[in-house]
Amino acid sequence: DVKVTQSSRYLVKRTGEKVFLECVQDMDHENMFWYRQDPGLGLRLIYFSYDVKMKEKGDIPEGYSVSREKKERFSLILESASTNQTSMYLCASFEGGSTEAFFGQGTRLTVV
Amino acid sequence: DAKTTQPNSMESNEEEPVHLPCNHSTISGTDYIHWYRQLPSQGPEYVIHGLTSNVNNRMASLAIAEDRKSSTLILHRATLRDAAVYYCILRDETSGTYKYIFGTGTRLKVLA
């Protein structure tokens, strides 16, 4: 069974902390994505990566960075967490040229 | 990136067909139309996709207008388990880097 696993379902962090959200896929997919989901705004693309060490900004990259040192792992980093980064974060992966993207269960991050 | 427009919400009775519309007037010739749905407390999951011709699979049917400026996802017999947010997405297949840009989707409520 294909799987995208996000390291935490729920996370509470303090303002100013450096936060790492981890995503691992076991399908050898090239492409990986990070989204955030907020009520009324749908899913918004933060960053995506189409290969190891490659990354591209999505629509809302400010305040975030990413790391992809290995094909299976794509990390989202909040350099200095702020309360407006409280959100649901979703990771996805898919193979280039295929039709279906696979999503993780999401990480609900609360910054206090 | 081409944009899609969907109604915020729709209701259907159980066991009846549901037609979920999507407008994408700025679609380009290489954009595939994808549909995903997000059940409560889960990440989005793939439903169906198409380019020009109507498509059927075990989950749903996709009807694409001749000018491709709109499409309709058809659930033939809605069940309570189909209550979800449905997203219509355009994916450019030729850019070499794939981006899924989600809108706010349609929240489908199924009445027993």
GROMACS .gro file of N, CA and C in nm, chain B residues 1 5 7 13-14 17 26-27 33-34 39-40 43-44 46 54 58 70 76-77 83 87 90 92 95 107 110-111:
model
   84
  113ASP      N    1  -0.071   3.043  -1.363
  113ASP     CA    2  -0.141   2.917  -1.345
  113ASP      C    3  -0.290   2.937  -1.368
  117THR      N    4  -1.300   2.764  -1.074
  117THR     CA    5  -1.404   2.821  -0.990
  117THR      C    6  -1.510   2.717  -0.964
  119PRO      N    7  -1.861   2.609  -0.691
  119PRO     CA    8  -1.952   2.658  -0.586
  119PRO      C    9  -1.898   2.619  -0.449
  125ASN      N   10  -2.934   1.433  -0.187
  125ASN     CA   11  -2.995   1.325  -0.111
  125ASN      C   12  -2.921   1.195  -0.139
  126GLU      N   13  -2.918   1.112  -0.039
  126GLU     CA   14  -2.854   0.982  -0.054
  126GLU      C   15  -2.918   0.903  -0.167
  129PRO      N   16  -2.806   1.103  -0.793
  129PRO     CA   17  -2.684   1.149  -0.861
  129PRO      C   18  -2.649   1.292  -0.818
  138THR      N   19  -0.974   2.978  -1.831
  138THR     CA   20  -0.838   3.011  -1.880
  138THR      C   21  -0.754   2.886  -1.903
  139ILE      N   22  -0.818   2.773  -1.914
  139ILE     CA   23  -0.746   2.647  -1.934
  139ILE      C   24  -0.665   2.652  -2.064
  145ILE      N   25  -0.747   1.811  -1.646
  145ILE     CA   26  -0.843   1.842  -1.540
  145ILE      C   27  -0.842   1.727  -1.440
  146HIS      N   28  -0.809   1.759  -1.316
  146HIS     CA   29  -0.804   1.658  -1.210
  146HIS      C   30  -0.908   1.690  -1.105
  151LEU      N   31  -1.196   1.388   0.253
  151LEU     CA   32  -1.288   1.346   0.357
  151LEU      C   33  -1.248   1.412   0.489
  152PRO      N   34  -1.338   1.421   0.583
  152PRO     CA   35  -1.305   1.486   0.712
  152PRO      C   36  -1.182   1.424   0.777
  155GLY      N   37  -0.618   1.367   0.435
  155GLY     CA   38  -0.563   1.439   0.321
  155GLY      C   39  -0.646   1.414   0.196
  156PRO      N   40  -0.633   1.499   0.095
  156PRO     CA   41  -0.707   1.478  -0.029
  156PRO      C   42  -0.671   1.344  -0.094
  158TYR      N   43  -0.723   1.117  -0.476
  158TYR     CA   44  -0.753   1.127  -0.620
  158TYR      C   45  -0.890   1.068  -0.650
  166ASN      N   46  -1.482   1.255  -2.217
  166ASN     CA   47  -1.544   1.216  -2.090
  166ASN      C   48  -1.478   1.087  -2.038
  170ARG      N   49  -1.438   0.375  -1.130
  170ARG     CA   50  -1.528   0.313  -1.032
  170ARG      C   51  -1.584   0.414  -0.933
  182SER      N   52  -1.520   2.425  -1.901
  182SER     CA   53  -1.589   2.379  -1.780
  182SER      C   54  -1.592   2.226  -1.780
  188HIS      N   55  -2.267   0.897  -0.933
  188HIS     CA   56  -2.391   0.842  -0.987
  188HIS      C   57  -2.495   0.814  -0.880
  189ARG      N   58  -2.449   0.772  -0.762
  189ARG     CA   59  -2.541   0.748  -0.651
  189ARG      C   60  -2.470   0.791  -0.523
  195ALA      N   61  -1.968   1.244   0.144
  195ALA     CA   62  -1.964   1.379   0.200
  195ALA      C   63  -1.819   1.420   0.219
  199TYR      N   64  -1.233   1.902  -0.497
  199TYR     CA   65  -1.147   2.003  -0.560
  199TYR      C   66  -1.129   1.971  -0.708
  202LEU      N   67  -0.634   2.208  -1.226
  202LEU     CA   68  -0.572   2.197  -1.357
  202LEU      C   69  -0.424   2.168  -1.340
  204ASP      N   70  -0.067   2.124  -1.551
  204ASP     CA   71   0.005   2.137  -1.676
  204ASP      C   72   0.097   2.017  -1.693
  207SER      N   73   0.515   2.114  -1.853
  207SER     CA   74   0.615   2.204  -1.798
  207SER      C   75   0.737   2.131  -1.746
  219ARG      N   76  -1.793   2.193  -0.092
  219ARG     CA   77  -1.827   2.104   0.021
  219ARG      C   78  -1.959   2.037  -0.011
  222VAL      N   79  -2.433   1.524   0.205
  222VAL     CA   80  -2.526   1.419   0.160
  222VAL      C   81  -2.627   1.395   0.270
  223LEU      N   82  -2.752   1.408   0.234
  223LEU     CA   83  -2.861   1.395   0.331
  223LEU      C   84  -2.919   1.255   0.328
   0.00000   0.00000   0.00000
